[in-house]
Amino acid sequence: MKEFKVLFVVFIGLIITIGCKEQKTKQDVSNTVETKLSEEQLYRPNFHFTPKANWMNDPNGMFFYNGYYHLYFQYYPDGNVWGPMHWGHAISTDMVTWVEKPIALYPDEKGYIFSGSAVVDADNTSGFGKGGKIPTIAMFTYHNMDKEKNGDVNFQSQAIAYSLDEGLTWEKYADNPVIKNPNIKDFRDPKVVWDEVNEKWIMVLAAGQEIMFYSSKNLKDWELLSNFGENIGSHDGVWECPDLFAMQVEGTDEVKWVLIVSVGKGGYNMGSATQYFVGDFDGKNFTIDPDFKNELDTNNASWIDYGKDNYAGVTWSNIPDTDGRKLFIGWMSNWQYATKVPTEKWRSSMTVARELKLTKTNNKYQLKSVPVKEISNYISKTVKKNSINIEKGKQTLLTNKKLIDFKSLDIQFTIKNLKEDTYTFCFDNKSGDAIKFGLNNNEQFFFIDRMVSGNVSFSEEFAPKISKAPFTTTENELEVRLLLDKTSIEIFYNNGETVMTEIFFPKNPIEAFSVQSENFNIEIENLIINELNFN
Ligand code: FRU
């Protein structure tokens, strides 16, 4: 645990006009150009995993074993755009700080190593275990470029590899592939789960715009069980990176199955996004719950995160029952612009690891997500304020760099007595770059606005307009939690009921946090600003 300081700060007199609203004059801006910060200093996140160098996309093969959380990832070690895929590897004892390890899986003559999963085969059902060593089995997609270039459709197949040293080194199975391609063009991203009830391995696979369910007793021989996905969910893009797991509905004995499906484009705010379905799985078929079906939005979908930068996320396997959490991580980017984001040395980071929770309120199932609790072990300083009254129409500073180091923050507050008004929160810097977010309670939506957040010109699809999420609660107050880490904001409203994750690239570090309402005076209660320290 880091040193823990609590500051109580008087906010009177902090009302100033800042760059969020008013553009600074040319003179102001030119005066602020000082020593140029390196890409590392300005853009490398402190607590979101990034590879030391080069390209990364989806999280893969996550499992927990002997005190370590393993995270593999789609990795191209020879360039900063997508290329021949490997599985990179990182480990962590708390899912917050990561140590990068040597590459785990290299492409070979059968193809590139696309996304997949890993399980700990404690009972040695696969027979790969030797000398009492418990094997870990990874299942991934081989993507054969030659076949693809040849115009064949059957260029993706499923394969396995095993590790006898807890995931550090891997041996590919000699009889790969274990599932050949049945003439389906997009046929990938196997996620294996242990079905306790039916005592067998279940695997979900994205196949075109459907999910295919398979089962196996030994992780080598797989039988097709069923398909799911026709006429349900968003179908604007190819389906990718599924996950399936059982969850207890919070506060009840009810168990439901959750199916996660990423969709390449057609998210709520366009581009890549991840949808989920709540239903039942009988060991063969997944059926969507009728109550859940009624809740789908106009895209016929339900989204795990409404921001533009949480894709291809799945859960960790082998979390001990004594822990019992469903732990999730996503890729914090979007295929619309991932290869163009303005970092050279590395490209992309992961989201913060999140705990998923399933709730049912007024017949409405919801998959909520909150940052893993381990993040609070890194709090190095806290600024608190019980109650702040904000005068309408005035940009009001909540804190600035004199009080807090803005590199990594975990902020919480409550808005009481919600008014029919727009609440705009703003992080900004001396160049006038601003990342804004909040609630439009006239039109009932949350938003993130990164249109003037710094470097936005690298892609027309990065910030053409604000991103939105529906605000549906009937409560009169709103709880807000957010994480800021140099180039990303992750906002969790009402304990993760609605989540928005987005990245941004300011020209200078963020140094102030402020708020403004338009037509009503507003109250912010229980503001807690935690500075996080990872040194
Ligand atoms: C999702 C995805 C997967 C695929 C991988 C390739 O982002 O397209 O479907 O396995 O990336 O890198």
XYZ file of C-alpha atoms and ligand atoms in Angstrom:
547
model
C 0.000 0.000 0.000
C 1.310 3.434 -0.945
C 1.545 6.370 1.425
C -1.957 7.699 1.918
C -2.655 11.364 2.426
C -6.020 13.022 2.663
C -6.416 16.698 1.931
C -9.522 18.672 2.677
C -9.610 21.571 0.333
C -11.697 24.692 0.431
C -13.084 25.316 -3.004
C -14.308 28.875 -2.439
C -12.632 31.232 -4.816
C -11.747 28.631 -7.382
C -14.277 29.868 -9.877
C -12.374 30.868 -12.977
C -12.850 30.763 -16.694
C -10.723 28.162 -18.322
C -9.949 26.810 -21.766
C -12.806 24.339 -21.698
C -15.294 26.928 -22.759
C -13.378 29.916 -24.024
C -10.643 29.548 -26.572
C -7.338 30.951 -25.407
C -5.806 33.752 -27.425
C -2.948 32.996 -29.810
C -0.630 34.878 -27.463
C -1.591 32.598 -24.523
C -1.012 29.474 -26.516
C 2.368 30.451 -27.934
C 3.588 31.419 -24.465
C 2.769 27.973 -23.168
C 5.004 26.048 -25.552
C 7.896 25.036 -23.327
C 10.077 21.946 -23.282
C 8.533 19.376 -25.522
C 7.478 16.251 -23.685
C 8.424 12.910 -25.168
C 5.766 10.558 -26.476
C 6.432 8.355 -23.418
C 5.874 11.240 -21.002
C 2.806 12.591 -22.703
C 1.021 9.477 -23.965
C 2.279 6.259 -22.300
C -0.466 5.310 -19.789
C 0.582 4.647 -16.197
C -1.783 1.828 -15.367
C -3.249 0.631 -18.626
C -1.255 -2.124 -20.239
C 0.699 -1.144 -23.364
C 3.389 -3.255 -25.035
C 6.873 -1.747 -24.733
C 6.974 -1.427 -28.493
C 4.810 -1.932 -31.552
C 1.310 -3.043 -32.385
C -1.228 -4.639 -30.054
C -4.925 -5.436 -30.433
C -7.267 -7.895 -28.669
C -6.649 -9.377 -25.217
C -6.224 -13.170 -25.548
C -5.867 -16.297 -23.436
C -6.439 -14.715 -20.049
C -6.225 -17.083 -17.101
C -5.290 -16.897 -13.415
C -2.912 -19.403 -11.873
C -0.721 -19.569 -8.777
C -1.071 -15.892 -7.922
C -0.618 -14.523 -11.450
C -3.098 -13.034 -13.861
C -1.965 -13.821 -17.382
C -2.787 -11.556 -20.276
C -1.843 -12.524 -23.819
C -2.563 -10.187 -26.678
C -2.663 -9.897 -30.447
C 0.800 -8.605 -31.189
C 2.893 -7.623 -34.185
C 6.457 -7.214 -32.864
C 7.937 -5.790 -36.073
C 5.789 -2.746 -36.678
C 3.302 -0.277 -35.236
C 0.399 -1.283 -37.475
C -1.389 -4.641 -37.681
C 0.768 -7.390 -39.219
C 1.489 -11.132 -38.879
C -0.110 -11.930 -35.556
C 1.698 -13.382 -32.545
C 0.513 -13.730 -28.964
C 2.374 -11.282 -26.760
C 2.308 -11.953 -23.021
C 2.158 -9.997 -19.770
C 1.612 -11.021 -16.153
C 0.323 -9.241 -13.084
C -0.433 -10.033 -9.469
C -3.298 -7.534 -9.351
C -4.445 -6.759 -12.952
C -3.326 -3.146 -12.460
C 0.420 -3.134 -13.093
C 1.823 -5.501 -15.684
C 5.173 -7.041 -16.545
C 5.695 -7.886 -20.200
C 7.121 -11.349 -20.876
C 8.627 -12.896 -24.017
C 6.308 -13.587 -26.963
C 4.230 -16.696 -26.251
C 3.100 -17.858 -29.691
C 4.702 -17.214 -33.083
C 3.040 -17.587 -36.481
C 4.104 -20.662 -38.468
C 3.433 -22.376 -41.809
C -0.200 -22.988 -40.777
C -0.853 -19.296 -40.328
C -0.917 -16.216 -38.128
C -2.012 -16.694 -34.509
C -5.360 -14.921 -34.165
C -7.409 -14.376 -31.015
C -8.354 -17.123 -28.599
C -8.447 -18.179 -24.975
C -6.692 -20.361 -22.405
C -7.798 -22.669 -19.609
C -6.052 -24.484 -16.784
C -6.702 -28.196 -17.328
C -6.464 -29.194 -13.657
C -7.802 -32.738 -14.245
C -5.541 -33.274 -17.255
C -8.534 -34.019 -19.491
C -6.305 -33.256 -22.482
C -3.584 -35.688 -21.430
C -0.905 -33.048 -22.099
C 0.054 -32.992 -18.416
C 3.283 -34.844 -17.654
C 5.155 -35.688 -14.459
C 2.334 -34.316 -12.329
C 2.513 -30.938 -14.069
C -0.864 -29.348 -14.706
C -1.184 -28.277 -18.342
C -2.566 -24.953 -19.491
C -4.281 -25.192 -22.866
C -4.565 -22.278 -25.282
C -7.040 -22.407 -28.138
C -6.572 -19.933 -30.977
C -7.385 -19.357 -34.627
C -4.888 -20.041 -37.358
C -5.271 -17.468 -40.133
C -3.678 -18.756 -43.318
C -2.678 -15.741 -45.441
C -1.735 -17.784 -48.510
C -5.184 -19.330 -48.640
C -6.813 -15.946 -48.129
C -4.738 -14.383 -50.919
C -5.653 -17.345 -53.111
C -9.319 -16.388 -52.763
C -10.220 -19.473 -50.688
C -12.836 -18.978 -47.965
C -11.570 -21.694 -45.609
C -8.479 -19.833 -44.374
C -9.332 -19.812 -40.648
C -9.257 -22.911 -38.419
C -8.992 -23.630 -34.688
C -5.856 -24.959 -33.045
C -4.472 -25.663 -29.579
C -1.156 -25.346 -27.758
C -0.190 -26.416 -24.259
C 2.123 -25.110 -21.572
C 3.691 -27.053 -18.714
C 5.365 -24.036 -17.118
C 2.294 -21.998 -16.185
C 1.949 -20.132 -19.457
C 5.513 -18.973 -20.072
C 6.333 -21.267 -22.994
C 3.972 -23.152 -25.278
C 4.084 -26.233 -27.460
C 1.691 -26.331 -30.404
C -0.296 -29.563 -30.766
C 1.078 -31.725 -33.589
C -2.374 -32.582 -34.993
C -3.567 -29.008 -35.424
C -6.022 -27.808 -36.518
C -8.480 -29.396 -34.107
C -11.438 -27.805 -35.914
C -11.161 -27.486 -39.673
C -12.913 -24.758 -41.566
C -16.409 -25.759 -42.771
C -16.301 -23.186 -45.612
C -17.130 -20.161 -43.496
C -15.087 -17.042 -44.291
C -14.955 -15.547 -40.796
C -14.506 -18.437 -38.408
C -12.512 -17.437 -35.380
C -11.752 -16.429 -31.793
C -12.483 -19.606 -29.746
C -13.284 -18.999 -26.080
C -13.242 -22.130 -23.942
C -15.152 -22.413 -20.662
C -15.697 -25.295 -18.256
C -19.385 -26.189 -17.942
C -19.639 -27.403 -14.355
C -23.214 -28.621 -14.704
C -22.601 -30.795 -17.754
C -18.964 -31.541 -16.881
C -17.509 -30.743 -20.262
C -15.622 -28.010 -22.046
C -17.773 -25.600 -24.027
C -16.300 -23.397 -26.709
C -17.922 -20.393 -28.361
C -16.715 -19.281 -31.761
C -17.575 -16.364 -34.024
C -18.706 -17.624 -37.416
C -19.739 -14.939 -39.886
C -22.537 -13.165 -38.078
C -23.363 -15.969 -35.694
C -21.945 -17.707 -32.662
C -21.284 -21.434 -32.860
C -21.285 -23.547 -29.685
C -19.025 -26.607 -29.455
C -18.275 -29.101 -26.689
C -15.389 -31.409 -25.856
C -14.252 -33.814 -23.159
C -10.539 -33.513 -23.915
C -10.015 -30.125 -25.623
C -8.895 -31.913 -28.796
C -12.099 -33.458 -30.214
C -14.857 -30.938 -30.671
C -18.536 -31.444 -31.475
C -20.762 -28.702 -32.891
C -23.775 -28.151 -30.617
C -25.753 -25.216 -31.934
C -25.768 -21.709 -33.435
C -27.055 -18.399 -32.126
C -27.444 -14.936 -33.526
C -29.885 -14.820 -36.382
C -32.218 -11.810 -36.146
C -30.783 -10.667 -32.844
C -28.075 -8.195 -31.955
C -26.241 -5.702 -34.108
C -25.212 -7.152 -37.466
C -23.563 -4.151 -39.071
C -20.177 -5.843 -38.979
C -18.609 -9.240 -38.617
C -19.067 -10.923 -35.207
C -15.822 -11.490 -33.272
C -14.388 -12.498 -29.897
C -17.326 -14.138 -28.097
C -17.384 -15.208 -24.448
C -19.934 -17.261 -22.490
C -20.272 -17.636 -18.737
C -22.782 -18.276 -15.998
C -23.419 -15.552 -13.428
C -25.471 -15.253 -10.325
C -27.875 -12.335 -10.470
C -26.785 -10.016 -7.660
C -28.700 -10.449 -4.441
C -30.582 -13.545 -5.665
C -30.056 -17.281 -6.238
C -30.897 -16.930 -9.903
C -28.177 -18.009 -12.332
C -28.160 -16.682 -15.881
C -25.754 -17.122 -18.761
C -24.150 -14.132 -20.415
C -22.956 -14.216 -24.011
C -20.586 -11.473 -25.079
C -20.116 -10.694 -28.772
C -17.953 -7.990 -30.298
C -19.096 -6.530 -33.601
C -16.550 -5.019 -35.999
C -18.665 -1.973 -36.812
C -22.121 -0.715 -35.990
C -21.629 0.100 -32.314
C -23.962 2.610 -30.641
C -21.565 5.381 -31.657
C -20.431 3.670 -34.850
C -17.266 1.652 -35.215
C -16.295 -1.424 -33.188
C -18.157 -2.223 -29.974
C -19.125 -5.100 -27.706
C -22.665 -6.290 -27.153
C -24.015 -8.818 -24.680
C -27.000 -11.124 -24.323
C -28.521 -12.543 -21.135
C -30.226 -15.919 -21.287
C -29.959 -19.613 -20.506
C -27.641 -22.356 -21.676
C -28.714 -25.987 -21.294
C -25.416 -27.548 -22.314
C -26.399 -27.354 -25.980
C -28.401 -24.245 -26.866
C -28.228 -20.635 -25.734
C -31.659 -19.021 -25.539
C -32.108 -15.361 -24.874
C -34.266 -14.418 -21.884
C -37.623 -12.920 -22.976
C -37.278 -10.114 -20.398
C -33.829 -9.299 -21.720
C -35.054 -9.341 -25.302
C -37.543 -6.587 -24.490
C -34.699 -4.349 -23.377
C -32.737 -4.347 -26.621
C -32.170 -0.946 -28.201
C -33.000 0.218 -31.720
C -29.923 -1.660 -32.991
C -31.469 -4.785 -31.472
C -28.494 -4.839 -29.110
C -27.293 -4.119 -25.599
C -23.796 -2.718 -25.054
C -21.187 -3.470 -22.436
C -19.618 -0.023 -22.942
C -21.027 2.887 -24.957
C -17.716 4.675 -25.542
C -15.789 4.100 -28.736
C -12.756 2.428 -27.173
C -13.545 -0.892 -25.560
C -13.399 -3.762 -28.014
C -12.856 -7.524 -28.148
C -13.027 -7.807 -24.355
C -13.432 -11.192 -22.664
C -13.084 -12.652 -19.144
C -10.326 -14.411 -17.203
C -10.612 -18.150 -16.698
C -9.718 -20.126 -13.572
C -10.552 -17.393 -11.055
C -10.783 -19.309 -7.731
C -14.243 -19.759 -6.203
C -12.963 -18.013 -3.092
C -12.640 -14.896 -5.250
C -15.666 -15.587 -7.438
C -15.435 -12.451 -9.563
C -15.995 -12.277 -13.317
C -13.007 -10.281 -14.483
C -12.930 -8.618 -17.878
C -10.497 -6.571 -19.940
C -10.926 -5.016 -23.394
C -8.762 -3.472 -26.081
C -8.954 0.305 -25.657
C -9.221 1.272 -29.302
C -11.457 1.005 -32.325
C -10.777 -0.516 -35.740
C -11.975 2.765 -37.300
C -8.716 4.481 -36.374
C -6.552 2.106 -34.289
C -3.710 1.988 -36.829
C -3.577 5.784 -37.063
C -3.550 6.940 -33.435
C -0.685 9.379 -32.840
C 1.773 7.166 -30.970
C 4.776 5.818 -32.862
C 6.602 3.557 -30.461
C 3.619 1.444 -29.412
C 0.023 1.370 -30.564
C -2.935 0.762 -28.276
C -3.510 -0.092 -24.678
C -5.986 -2.254 -22.784
C -8.881 -0.902 -20.698
C -8.605 -1.085 -16.942
C -9.497 -4.620 -15.771
C -13.134 -4.636 -14.714
C -15.392 -6.706 -12.522
C -18.658 -7.649 -14.205
C -21.887 -7.911 -12.257
C -25.299 -9.071 -13.374
C -28.305 -7.309 -11.900
C -32.040 -7.468 -12.347
C -34.122 -4.453 -11.429
C -37.753 -3.993 -12.465
C -37.448 -7.055 -14.695
C -34.444 -5.572 -16.455
C -31.227 -7.588 -16.615
C -28.072 -5.538 -16.848
C -24.407 -6.399 -17.096
C -22.583 -3.769 -15.080
C -18.857 -3.194 -14.937
C -16.645 -1.430 -12.416
C -12.846 -1.115 -12.169
C -11.245 -3.965 -10.202
C -10.972 -3.077 -6.516
C -7.179 -3.580 -6.584
C -6.832 -0.138 -8.142
C -7.438 1.454 -4.734
C -4.106 0.020 -3.481
C -2.396 2.697 -5.569
C -4.061 5.764 -4.046
C -1.300 8.131 -2.935
C -3.314 11.239 -2.133
C -6.974 12.149 -1.720
C -8.755 15.462 -2.055
C -12.286 15.474 -0.663
C -15.172 17.892 -0.678
C -18.542 17.066 0.841
C -20.693 19.525 -1.022
C -20.155 22.051 -3.782
C -22.757 24.438 -5.153
C -22.203 25.382 -8.740
C -23.673 28.574 -10.086
C -25.381 28.169 -13.437
C -23.516 29.334 -16.509
C -20.142 29.515 -14.731
C -17.209 27.298 -15.503
C -16.262 26.160 -11.987
C -12.928 24.614 -11.206
C -13.112 21.433 -9.125
C -9.394 20.876 -8.868
C -6.205 21.742 -10.695
C -2.564 20.747 -10.883
C -1.670 22.799 -7.828
C -3.677 20.357 -5.725
C -3.302 17.121 -7.574
C -1.096 15.401 -10.133
C -3.372 14.753 -13.107
C -1.429 11.856 -14.590
C -3.589 9.127 -13.045
C -6.814 9.884 -11.242
C -9.727 7.954 -9.797
C -12.583 10.393 -9.191
C -16.010 9.872 -7.656
C -18.921 12.174 -6.955
C -22.703 12.291 -6.733
C -25.005 14.741 -8.434
C -28.034 15.317 -6.221
C -31.417 16.734 -7.265
C -30.917 16.210 -10.967
C -32.244 19.133 -12.977
C -33.426 19.217 -16.569
C -30.148 20.668 -17.618
C -26.833 19.796 -19.218
C -23.976 18.990 -16.851
C -20.638 19.370 -18.597
C -17.478 18.210 -16.857
C -14.190 19.113 -18.429
C -10.532 18.136 -18.248
C -8.300 20.602 -20.007
C -4.755 21.866 -20.380
C -2.762 24.971 -21.201
C -3.116 24.488 -24.967
C -6.906 24.656 -24.637
C -7.380 20.957 -25.404
C -10.463 19.723 -23.599
C -12.045 16.361 -23.015
C -15.616 16.910 -21.899
C -18.210 14.505 -20.592
C -21.459 14.561 -18.719
C -25.200 14.344 -18.848
C -27.729 16.061 -21.032
C -30.761 15.578 -18.838
C -33.074 17.456 -21.197
C -32.592 14.897 -23.910
C -31.588 12.095 -21.512
C -28.181 11.071 -22.694
C -24.652 10.850 -21.356
C -21.897 12.100 -23.602
C -18.169 12.292 -24.188
C -16.931 15.111 -26.373
C -13.343 14.751 -27.564
C -13.738 17.022 -30.576
C -11.218 19.592 -29.264
C -9.177 17.170 -27.156
C -5.837 17.781 -28.914
C -4.651 15.758 -31.865
C -7.867 14.594 -33.521
C -6.936 15.039 -37.172
C -5.268 11.637 -37.702
C -8.655 10.119 -38.601
C -11.989 11.605 -39.635
C -13.669 8.854 -37.673
C -11.963 9.683 -34.380
C -14.057 12.654 -33.295
C -16.629 13.611 -35.911
C -19.207 14.307 -33.168
C -19.900 13.598 -29.516
C -20.432 10.004 -28.364
C -23.654 9.277 -26.537
C -25.173 6.709 -24.189
C -28.829 6.538 -23.184
C -29.714 7.762 -19.682
C -32.713 5.808 -18.519
C -32.807 5.927 -14.739
C -35.799 7.334 -12.874
C -33.668 8.207 -9.840
C -33.173 11.803 -8.894
C -29.439 11.485 -8.399
C -26.490 10.181 -10.323
C -23.295 8.530 -9.135
C -20.198 9.053 -11.189
C -16.825 7.319 -11.050
C -14.101 7.898 -13.573
C -10.521 6.948 -14.251
C -8.141 9.234 -16.083
C -4.756 8.013 -17.310
C -3.067 10.606 -19.566
C -4.827 9.516 -22.768
C -7.957 7.746 -21.638
C -11.127 8.342 -19.704
C -13.324 5.509 -18.393
C -16.604 6.633 -16.890
C -18.806 4.366 -14.759
C -22.255 5.821 -14.037
C -24.412 4.409 -11.215
C -22.006 1.640 -10.229
C -21.240 0.623 -13.771
C -24.795 0.563 -15.108
C -23.696 2.720 -18.036
C -20.045 2.801 -19.034
C -18.196 5.008 -21.513
C -14.523 4.524 -22.402
C -12.639 6.798 -24.784
C -9.060 7.710 -25.641
C -7.670 11.132 -26.577
C -4.318 12.723 -27.379
C -3.819 16.169 -25.845
C -0.888 18.361 -26.919
C 0.021 18.966 -23.275
C -0.788 17.186 -20.020
C -4.251 17.679 -18.545
C -4.081 20.073 -15.605
C -7.573 21.137 -14.583
C -10.987 19.614 -13.868
C -14.091 21.777 -13.965
C -17.855 21.685 -14.329
C -20.596 23.845 -15.775
C -24.388 23.733 -15.854
C -26.485 25.883 -18.152
C -29.822 26.868 -16.666
C -29.859 25.782 -13.029
C -27.555 26.035 -10.061
C -26.406 22.496 -9.309
C -24.985 20.534 -6.388
C -22.120 18.087 -6.417
C -21.759 15.940 -3.318
C -19.084 13.688 -1.922
C -16.415 14.602 -4.396
C -13.407 12.336 -3.896
C -10.369 12.847 -6.086
C -7.812 10.091 -5.678
C -4.377 10.544 -7.133
C -2.854 7.211 -8.149
C 0.853 6.538 -7.993
C 2.599 3.663 -9.745
C 6.245 4.461 -9.074
C -10.821 -8.567 -33.394
C -10.064 -9.401 -34.415
C -10.329 -10.873 -34.173
C -9.120 -11.520 -34.779
C -8.022 -10.540 -34.431
C -6.934 -10.448 -35.452
O -10.274 -7.329 -33.157
O -10.432 -9.013 -35.712
O -11.549 -11.330 -34.718
O -8.871 -12.793 -34.273
O -8.654 -9.276 -34.290
O -5.869 -9.694 -34.987
